[in-house]
XYZ file of C-alpha atoms in Angstrom:
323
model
C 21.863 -29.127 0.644
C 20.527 -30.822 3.736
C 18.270 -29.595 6.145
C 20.121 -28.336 9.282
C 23.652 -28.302 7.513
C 26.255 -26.163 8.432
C 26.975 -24.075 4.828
C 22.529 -23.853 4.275
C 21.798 -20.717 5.589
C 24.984 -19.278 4.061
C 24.331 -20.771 0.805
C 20.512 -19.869 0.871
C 21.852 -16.135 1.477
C 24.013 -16.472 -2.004
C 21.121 -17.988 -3.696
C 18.299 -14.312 -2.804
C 20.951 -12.337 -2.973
C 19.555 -10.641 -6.039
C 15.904 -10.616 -4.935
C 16.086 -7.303 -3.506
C 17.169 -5.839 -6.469
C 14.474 -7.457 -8.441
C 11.643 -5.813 -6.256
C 13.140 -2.211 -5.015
C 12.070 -0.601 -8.560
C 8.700 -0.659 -7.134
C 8.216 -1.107 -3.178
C 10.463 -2.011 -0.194
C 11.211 -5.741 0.726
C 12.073 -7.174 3.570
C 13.668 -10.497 4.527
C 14.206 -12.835 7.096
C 15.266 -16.293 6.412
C 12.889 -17.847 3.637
C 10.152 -15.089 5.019
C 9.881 -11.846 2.485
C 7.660 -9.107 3.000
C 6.923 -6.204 0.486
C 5.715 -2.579 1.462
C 4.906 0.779 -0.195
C 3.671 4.040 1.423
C -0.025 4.056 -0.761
C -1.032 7.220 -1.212
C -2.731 7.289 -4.675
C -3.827 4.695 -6.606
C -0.475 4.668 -9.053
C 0.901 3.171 -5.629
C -1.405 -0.010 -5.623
C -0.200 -0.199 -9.176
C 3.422 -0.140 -7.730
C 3.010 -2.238 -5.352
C 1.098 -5.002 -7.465
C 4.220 -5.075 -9.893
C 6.895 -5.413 -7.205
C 4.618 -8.452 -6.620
C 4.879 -9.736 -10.051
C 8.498 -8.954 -10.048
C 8.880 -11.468 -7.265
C 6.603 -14.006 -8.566
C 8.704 -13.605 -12.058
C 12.028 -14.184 -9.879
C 11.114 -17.419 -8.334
C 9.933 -18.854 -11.777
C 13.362 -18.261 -13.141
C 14.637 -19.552 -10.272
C 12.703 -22.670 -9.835
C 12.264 -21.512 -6.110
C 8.474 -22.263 -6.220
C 5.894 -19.551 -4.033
C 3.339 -21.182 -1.432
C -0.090 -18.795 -2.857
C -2.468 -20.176 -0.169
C 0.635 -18.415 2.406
C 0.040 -15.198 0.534
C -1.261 -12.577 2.637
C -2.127 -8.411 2.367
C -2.363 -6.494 5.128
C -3.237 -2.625 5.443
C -1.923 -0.108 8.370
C -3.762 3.065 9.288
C -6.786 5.003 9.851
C -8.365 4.771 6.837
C -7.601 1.728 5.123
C -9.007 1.411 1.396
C -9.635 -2.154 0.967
C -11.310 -2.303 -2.852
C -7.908 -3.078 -4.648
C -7.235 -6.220 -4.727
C -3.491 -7.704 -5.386
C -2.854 -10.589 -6.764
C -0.754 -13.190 -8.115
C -0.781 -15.085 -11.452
C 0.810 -18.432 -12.157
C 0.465 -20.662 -15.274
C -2.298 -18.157 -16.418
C -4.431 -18.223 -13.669
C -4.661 -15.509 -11.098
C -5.117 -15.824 -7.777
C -6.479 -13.066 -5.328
C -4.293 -12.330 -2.346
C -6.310 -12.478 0.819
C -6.941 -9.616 2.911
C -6.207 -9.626 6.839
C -6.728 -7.394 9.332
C -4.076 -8.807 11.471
C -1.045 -10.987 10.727
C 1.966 -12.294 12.493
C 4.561 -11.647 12.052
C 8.100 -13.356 13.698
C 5.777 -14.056 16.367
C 4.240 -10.726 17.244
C 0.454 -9.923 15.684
C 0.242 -7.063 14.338
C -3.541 -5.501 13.445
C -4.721 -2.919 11.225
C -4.702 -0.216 13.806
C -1.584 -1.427 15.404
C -3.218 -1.472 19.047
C -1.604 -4.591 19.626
C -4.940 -6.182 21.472
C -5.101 -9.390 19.741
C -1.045 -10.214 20.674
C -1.575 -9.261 24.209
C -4.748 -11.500 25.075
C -2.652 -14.319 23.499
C 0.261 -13.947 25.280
C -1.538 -13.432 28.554
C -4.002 -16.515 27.500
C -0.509 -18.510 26.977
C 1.166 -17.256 30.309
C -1.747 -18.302 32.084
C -1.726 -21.698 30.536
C 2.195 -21.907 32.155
C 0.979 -21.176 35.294
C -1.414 -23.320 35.315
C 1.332 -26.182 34.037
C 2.953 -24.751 37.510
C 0.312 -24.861 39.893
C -0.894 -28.347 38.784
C 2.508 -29.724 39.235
C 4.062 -28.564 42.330
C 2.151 -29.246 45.674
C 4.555 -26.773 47.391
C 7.422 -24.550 46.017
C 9.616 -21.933 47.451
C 10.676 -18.709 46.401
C 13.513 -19.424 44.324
C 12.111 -22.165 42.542
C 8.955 -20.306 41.432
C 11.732 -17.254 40.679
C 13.165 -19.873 38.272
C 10.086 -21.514 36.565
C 8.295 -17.929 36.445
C 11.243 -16.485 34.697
C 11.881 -19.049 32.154
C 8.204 -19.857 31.092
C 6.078 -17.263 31.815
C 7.641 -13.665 31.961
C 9.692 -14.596 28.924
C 6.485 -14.744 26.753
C 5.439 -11.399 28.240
C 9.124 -9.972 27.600
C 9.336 -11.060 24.004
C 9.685 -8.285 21.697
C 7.974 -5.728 24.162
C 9.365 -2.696 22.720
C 7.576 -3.348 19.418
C 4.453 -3.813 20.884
C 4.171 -2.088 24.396
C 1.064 -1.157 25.555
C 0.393 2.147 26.824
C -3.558 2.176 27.237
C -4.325 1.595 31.077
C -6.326 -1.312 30.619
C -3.801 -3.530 28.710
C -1.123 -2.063 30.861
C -3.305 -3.565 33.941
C -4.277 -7.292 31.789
C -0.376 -7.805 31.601
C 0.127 -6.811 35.409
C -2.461 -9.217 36.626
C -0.523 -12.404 35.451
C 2.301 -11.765 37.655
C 0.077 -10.939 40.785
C -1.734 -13.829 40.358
C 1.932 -15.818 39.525
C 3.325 -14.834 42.920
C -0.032 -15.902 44.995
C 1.455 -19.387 43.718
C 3.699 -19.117 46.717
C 2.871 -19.830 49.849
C 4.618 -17.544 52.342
C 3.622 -14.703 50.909
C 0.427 -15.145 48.813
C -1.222 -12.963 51.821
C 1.215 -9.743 51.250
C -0.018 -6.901 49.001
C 1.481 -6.848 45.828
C 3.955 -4.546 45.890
C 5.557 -6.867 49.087
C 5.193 -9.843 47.194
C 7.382 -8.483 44.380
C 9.825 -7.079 46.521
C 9.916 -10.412 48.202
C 10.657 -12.028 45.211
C 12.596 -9.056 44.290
C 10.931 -8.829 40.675
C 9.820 -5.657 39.232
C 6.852 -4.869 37.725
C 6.187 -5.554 34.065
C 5.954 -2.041 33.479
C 8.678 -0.854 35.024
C 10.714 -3.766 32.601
C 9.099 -2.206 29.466
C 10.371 1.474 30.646
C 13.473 -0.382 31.276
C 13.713 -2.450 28.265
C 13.044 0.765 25.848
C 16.144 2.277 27.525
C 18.490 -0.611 26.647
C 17.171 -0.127 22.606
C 17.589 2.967 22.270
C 21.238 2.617 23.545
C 21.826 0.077 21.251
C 20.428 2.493 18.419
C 22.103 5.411 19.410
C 25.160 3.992 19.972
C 25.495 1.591 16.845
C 24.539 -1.807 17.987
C 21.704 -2.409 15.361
C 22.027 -1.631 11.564
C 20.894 1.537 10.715
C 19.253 1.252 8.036
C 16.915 -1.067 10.039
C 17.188 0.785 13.140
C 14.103 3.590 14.598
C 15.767 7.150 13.438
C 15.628 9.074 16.358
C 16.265 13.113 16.259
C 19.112 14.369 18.357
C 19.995 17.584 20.169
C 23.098 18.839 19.417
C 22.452 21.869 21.871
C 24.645 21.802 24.628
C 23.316 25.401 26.835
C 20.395 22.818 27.458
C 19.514 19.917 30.185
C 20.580 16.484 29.447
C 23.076 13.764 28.750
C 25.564 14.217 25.565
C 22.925 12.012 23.576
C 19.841 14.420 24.090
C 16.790 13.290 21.943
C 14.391 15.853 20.217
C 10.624 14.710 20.855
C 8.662 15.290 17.685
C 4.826 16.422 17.878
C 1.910 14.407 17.585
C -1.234 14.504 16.915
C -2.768 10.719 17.838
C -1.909 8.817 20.489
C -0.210 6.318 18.071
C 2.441 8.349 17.217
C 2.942 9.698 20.873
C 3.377 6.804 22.310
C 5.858 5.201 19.303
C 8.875 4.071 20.664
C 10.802 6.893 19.443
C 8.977 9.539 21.019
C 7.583 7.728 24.291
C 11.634 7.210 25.057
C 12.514 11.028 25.385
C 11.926 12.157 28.642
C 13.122 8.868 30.566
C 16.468 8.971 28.259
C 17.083 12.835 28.824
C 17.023 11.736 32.528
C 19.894 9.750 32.179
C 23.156 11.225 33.817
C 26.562 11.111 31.527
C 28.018 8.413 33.167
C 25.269 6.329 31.839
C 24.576 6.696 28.578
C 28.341 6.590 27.843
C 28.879 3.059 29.106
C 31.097 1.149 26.618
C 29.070 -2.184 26.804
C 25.647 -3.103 26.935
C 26.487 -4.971 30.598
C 27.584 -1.542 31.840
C 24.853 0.205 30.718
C 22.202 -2.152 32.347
C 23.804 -2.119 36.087
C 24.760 1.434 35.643
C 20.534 1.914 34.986
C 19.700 -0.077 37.226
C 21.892 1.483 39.944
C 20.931 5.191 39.022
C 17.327 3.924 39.349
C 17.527 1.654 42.281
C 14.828 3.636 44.482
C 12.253 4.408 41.963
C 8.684 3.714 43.078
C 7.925 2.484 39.659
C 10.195 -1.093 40.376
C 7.373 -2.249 42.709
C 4.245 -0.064 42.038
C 3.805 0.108 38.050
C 0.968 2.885 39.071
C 3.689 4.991 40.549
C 5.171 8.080 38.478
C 8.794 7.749 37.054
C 10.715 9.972 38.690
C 13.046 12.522 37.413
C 11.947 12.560 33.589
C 9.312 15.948 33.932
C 6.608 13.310 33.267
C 4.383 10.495 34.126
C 6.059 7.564 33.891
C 2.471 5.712 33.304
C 1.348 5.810 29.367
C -2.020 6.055 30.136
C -4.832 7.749 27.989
């Protein structure tokens, strides 16, 4: 089949369809387009052992297939505090075997993941690339008003800053302040108001700050979890409360306890208090539409829109993830 045909995906589909199968005896698999990734919780060693024959299994299943494996693309990758690097997988084709490479950070449909899952090494890139489209900005316009930077800054800066920001949101003060600095030095590009303090210059622009559009953006995902927009057997599983003598909206979440920072600030538990905030009339919007302007209009005067140091009111927390 062609490249870029109509029936290719579909047909590609129909062609893997079995390839889950092949592997889930052993470890999890994941797929997207011709992308496959395989996974297994490794607590003892019989789980390296597991893990190393759902890799054979998949190796054995393009062979029959004649749907040839790129080694040298091969990659291993280990999350958590104490990572045991000494077994090596591998993968063995016309007798010879090949040693899988070991990273300590990968990425993934565009978002780098490390070993610790700090997210560091994604956020100095996408700040290094936003800063090399303003710079593509400044170079190229002599002069340029407030809606046209509005448009340019939209479309090629923020949008690298915005992608997939609930997987990786920062919530250590300095990253929080390495993302804000782009967009105060973005609107010193114009100049009427390149002398106003920041805060004016955003709500002259009317943007908000980066931080309050993470805070934002987590509400929107968890709406579309808890009300059946994403797969869920995909999807975060978040714990409800079903008790209705206490505070709340009819989709109450239960925060769990944790002991790291990691897990406190995982997007399941870090949306609690913000979503418990949320009157009725919100979180039962029909469409996703309603749901944003009814958000935005229940939190049309918080501080937070212009002053991402501010506190987000009305949850019975900081709104700032700081450590």
């Amino acid at each position: 089949m062609p490249q870029g045909s109509v029936l290719g995906p579909l047909l590609f589909l129909i062609f893997i369809n079995d390839l889950v199968q092949c592997c889930e005896p052993y470890c999890e698999i994941y797929l997207f387009a011709d992308d496959a990734k395989l996974f297994r919780h490794i607590l003892r060693d019989s789980d390296n052992c597991f893990l190393q024959l759902g890799i054979d299994s998949l190796k054995q299943w393009s062979d029959n297939w004649l749907l040839k494996l790129n080694i040298s693309k091969c990659k291993t990758v280990s999350y958590g505090r104490h990572v045991d690097k000494n077994y090596v997988y591998h993968i063995k084709d016309n007798n010879q075997i090949t040693p899988l490479d070991h990273e300590e950070s990968y990425k993934d449909l565009g978002v780098t993941f490390d070993e610790k899952l700090s997210f560091r090494d994604h956020i100095h890139d996408k700040v290094h690339k936003a800063y090399v489209m303003l710079g593509i900005i400044k170079r190229n316009f002599n002069y340029i008003s407030i809606n046209s930077f509005i448009l340019l800054y939209k479309s090629m800066v923020r949008s690298l800053l915005d992608y997939c920001v609930p997987v990786w949101v920062p919530y250590k003060k300095g990253d929080i302040e390495v993302l804000e600095k782009v967009q105060k030095k973005a609107t010193k590009i114009i100049p009427e108001i390149r002398h106003l303090p920041y805060t004016e210059r955003l709500k002259a622009c009317k943007l908000p700050t980066l931080h309050f559009r993470q805070v934002r953006g987590d509400m929107i995902e968890i709406y579309k979890i808890l009300t059946g927009k994403y797969d869920v057997d995909v999807a975060p599983k978040v714990l409800r409360v079903y008790d209705s003598t206490t505070r709340g909206n009819m989709f109450k979440l239960n925060k769990s306890r944790a002991k790291y920072d990691l897990r406190k600030f995982y997007f399941t538990n870090r949306v609690v208090n913000a979503w418990n905030s949320l009157p009725d009339h919100v979180v039962l919007s029909d469409t996703v539409n309603t749901f944003k302007s009814r958000l935005d209009k229940f939190w049309q005067h918080q501080d937070m829109i212009y002053d991402f140091q501010a506190e987000l009111h009305g949850t019975g927390s900081r709104g700032l993830r700081y450590n």
